Short mmCIF file of the C-alpha atoms (twelve columns), coordinates in Angstrom:
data_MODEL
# 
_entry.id   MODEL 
# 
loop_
_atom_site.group_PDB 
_atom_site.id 
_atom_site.type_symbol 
_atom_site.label_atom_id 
_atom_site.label_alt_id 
_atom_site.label_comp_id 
_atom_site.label_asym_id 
_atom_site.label_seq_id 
_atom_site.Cartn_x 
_atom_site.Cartn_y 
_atom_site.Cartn_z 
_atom_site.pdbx_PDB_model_num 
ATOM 1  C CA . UNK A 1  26.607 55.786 -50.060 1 
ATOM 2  C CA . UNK A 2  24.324 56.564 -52.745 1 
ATOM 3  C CA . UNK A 3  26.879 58.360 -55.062 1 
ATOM 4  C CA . UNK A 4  28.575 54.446 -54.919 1 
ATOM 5  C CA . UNK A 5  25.433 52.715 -55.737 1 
ATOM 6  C CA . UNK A 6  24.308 54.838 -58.943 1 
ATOM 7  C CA . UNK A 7  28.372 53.539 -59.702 1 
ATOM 8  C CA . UNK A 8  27.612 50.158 -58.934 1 
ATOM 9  C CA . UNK A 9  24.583 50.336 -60.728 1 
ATOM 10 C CA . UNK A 10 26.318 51.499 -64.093 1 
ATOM 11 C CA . UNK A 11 28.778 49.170 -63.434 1 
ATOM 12 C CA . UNK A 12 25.865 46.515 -63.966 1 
ATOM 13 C CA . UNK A 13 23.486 47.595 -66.354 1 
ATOM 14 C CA . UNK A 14 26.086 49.254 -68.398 1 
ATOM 15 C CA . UNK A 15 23.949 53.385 -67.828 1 
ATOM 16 C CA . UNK A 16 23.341 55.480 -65.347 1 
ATOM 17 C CA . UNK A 17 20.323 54.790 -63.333 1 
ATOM 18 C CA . UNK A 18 16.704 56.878 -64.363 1 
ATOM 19 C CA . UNK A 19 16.147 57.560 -60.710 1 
ATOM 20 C CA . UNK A 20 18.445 57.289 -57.542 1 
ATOM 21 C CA . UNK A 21 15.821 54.940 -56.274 1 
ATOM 22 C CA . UNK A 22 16.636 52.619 -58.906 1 
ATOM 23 C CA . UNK A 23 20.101 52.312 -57.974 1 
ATOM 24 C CA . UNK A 24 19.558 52.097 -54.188 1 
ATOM 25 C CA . UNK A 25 19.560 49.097 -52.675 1 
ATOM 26 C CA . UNK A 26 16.848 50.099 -50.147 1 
ATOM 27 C CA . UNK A 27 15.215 53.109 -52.016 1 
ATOM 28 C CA . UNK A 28 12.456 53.945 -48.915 1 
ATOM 29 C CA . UNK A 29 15.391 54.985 -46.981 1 
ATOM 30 C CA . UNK A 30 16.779 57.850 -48.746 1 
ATOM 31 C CA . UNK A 31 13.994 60.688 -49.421 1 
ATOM 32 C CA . UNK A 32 16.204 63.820 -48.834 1 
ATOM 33 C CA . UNK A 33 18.312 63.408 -52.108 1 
ATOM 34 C CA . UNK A 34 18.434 64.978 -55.359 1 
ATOM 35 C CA . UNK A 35 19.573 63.193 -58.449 1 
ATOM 36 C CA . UNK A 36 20.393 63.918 -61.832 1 
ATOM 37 C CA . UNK A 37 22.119 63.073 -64.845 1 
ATOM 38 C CA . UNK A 38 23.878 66.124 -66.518 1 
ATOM 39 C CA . UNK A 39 23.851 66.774 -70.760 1 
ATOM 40 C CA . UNK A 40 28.049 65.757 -70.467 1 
ATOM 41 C CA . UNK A 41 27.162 62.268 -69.165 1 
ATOM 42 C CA . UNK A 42 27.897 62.561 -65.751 1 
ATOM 43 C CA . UNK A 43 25.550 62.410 -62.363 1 
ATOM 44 C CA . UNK A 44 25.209 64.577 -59.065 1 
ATOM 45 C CA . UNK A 45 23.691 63.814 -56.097 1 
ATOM 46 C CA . UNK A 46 22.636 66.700 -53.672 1 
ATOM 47 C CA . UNK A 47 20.677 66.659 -50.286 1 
ATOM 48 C CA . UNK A 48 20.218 69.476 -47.921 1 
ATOM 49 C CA . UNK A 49 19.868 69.308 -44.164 1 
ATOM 50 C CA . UNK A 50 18.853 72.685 -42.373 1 
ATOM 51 C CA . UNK A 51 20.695 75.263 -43.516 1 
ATOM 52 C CA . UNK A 52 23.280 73.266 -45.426 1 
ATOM 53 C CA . UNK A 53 23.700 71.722 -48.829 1 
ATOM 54 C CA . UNK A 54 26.073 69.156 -49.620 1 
ATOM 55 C CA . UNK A 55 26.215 68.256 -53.447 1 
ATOM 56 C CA . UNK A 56 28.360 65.270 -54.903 1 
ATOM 57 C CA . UNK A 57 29.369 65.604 -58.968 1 
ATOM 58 C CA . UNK A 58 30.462 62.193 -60.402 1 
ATOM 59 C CA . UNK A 59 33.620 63.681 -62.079 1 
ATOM 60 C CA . UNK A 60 34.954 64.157 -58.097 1 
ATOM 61 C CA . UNK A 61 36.600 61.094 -56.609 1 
ATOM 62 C CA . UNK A 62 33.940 59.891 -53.818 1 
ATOM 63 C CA . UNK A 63 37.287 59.749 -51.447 1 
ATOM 64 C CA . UNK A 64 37.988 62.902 -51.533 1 
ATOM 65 C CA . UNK A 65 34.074 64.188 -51.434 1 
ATOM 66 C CA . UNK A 66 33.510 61.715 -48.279 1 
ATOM 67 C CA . UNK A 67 36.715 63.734 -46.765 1 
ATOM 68 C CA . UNK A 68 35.440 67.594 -47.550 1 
ATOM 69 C CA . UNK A 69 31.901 66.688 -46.399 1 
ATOM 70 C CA . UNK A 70 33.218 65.045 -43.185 1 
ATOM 71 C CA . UNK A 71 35.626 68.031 -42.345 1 
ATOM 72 C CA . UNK A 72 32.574 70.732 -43.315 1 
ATOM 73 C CA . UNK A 73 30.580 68.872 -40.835 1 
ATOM 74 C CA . UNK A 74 33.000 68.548 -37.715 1 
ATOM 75 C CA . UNK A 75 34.193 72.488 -38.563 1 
ATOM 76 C CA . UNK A 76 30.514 73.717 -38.704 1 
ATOM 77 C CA . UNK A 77 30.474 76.526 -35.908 1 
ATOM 78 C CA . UNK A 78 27.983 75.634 -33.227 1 
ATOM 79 C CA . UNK A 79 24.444 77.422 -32.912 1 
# 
């Protein structure tokens, strides 16, 4: 959700957003996430819960990243 609101947020002020919590539309939600623009012009967004890291890179359609993160999830082994 927040990969499609630093989009949307392009998509409206015409550059990438200085901070994910300027592109979120409730920025005190989200406090686990990484952001940054990269030197070719695109963005990642990264958060890590326990043990695992799931990172997001701009030049990756967010279908298919929604559908690799969901089957990583349901595939994790059990502890």
């Amino acid at each position: 959700m927040a990969a499609a609101q630093v989009f949307q947020y392009r998509e409206t002020h015409g550059a990438w957003p200085g901070t994910l919590e300027e592109a979120l539309r409730d920025p005190g939600t989200v406090t686990d996430l990484d952001y940054r623009v990269r030197p070719d012009g695109s963005f990642e967004v990264s958060g890590t819960r326990g043990e695992q890291t799931v990172v997001y890179h701009s030049t990756e359609p967010l279908r298919d990243f929604a559908a690799a993160a969901r089957t990583a999830i349901e595939t994790r082994p059990e502890r």
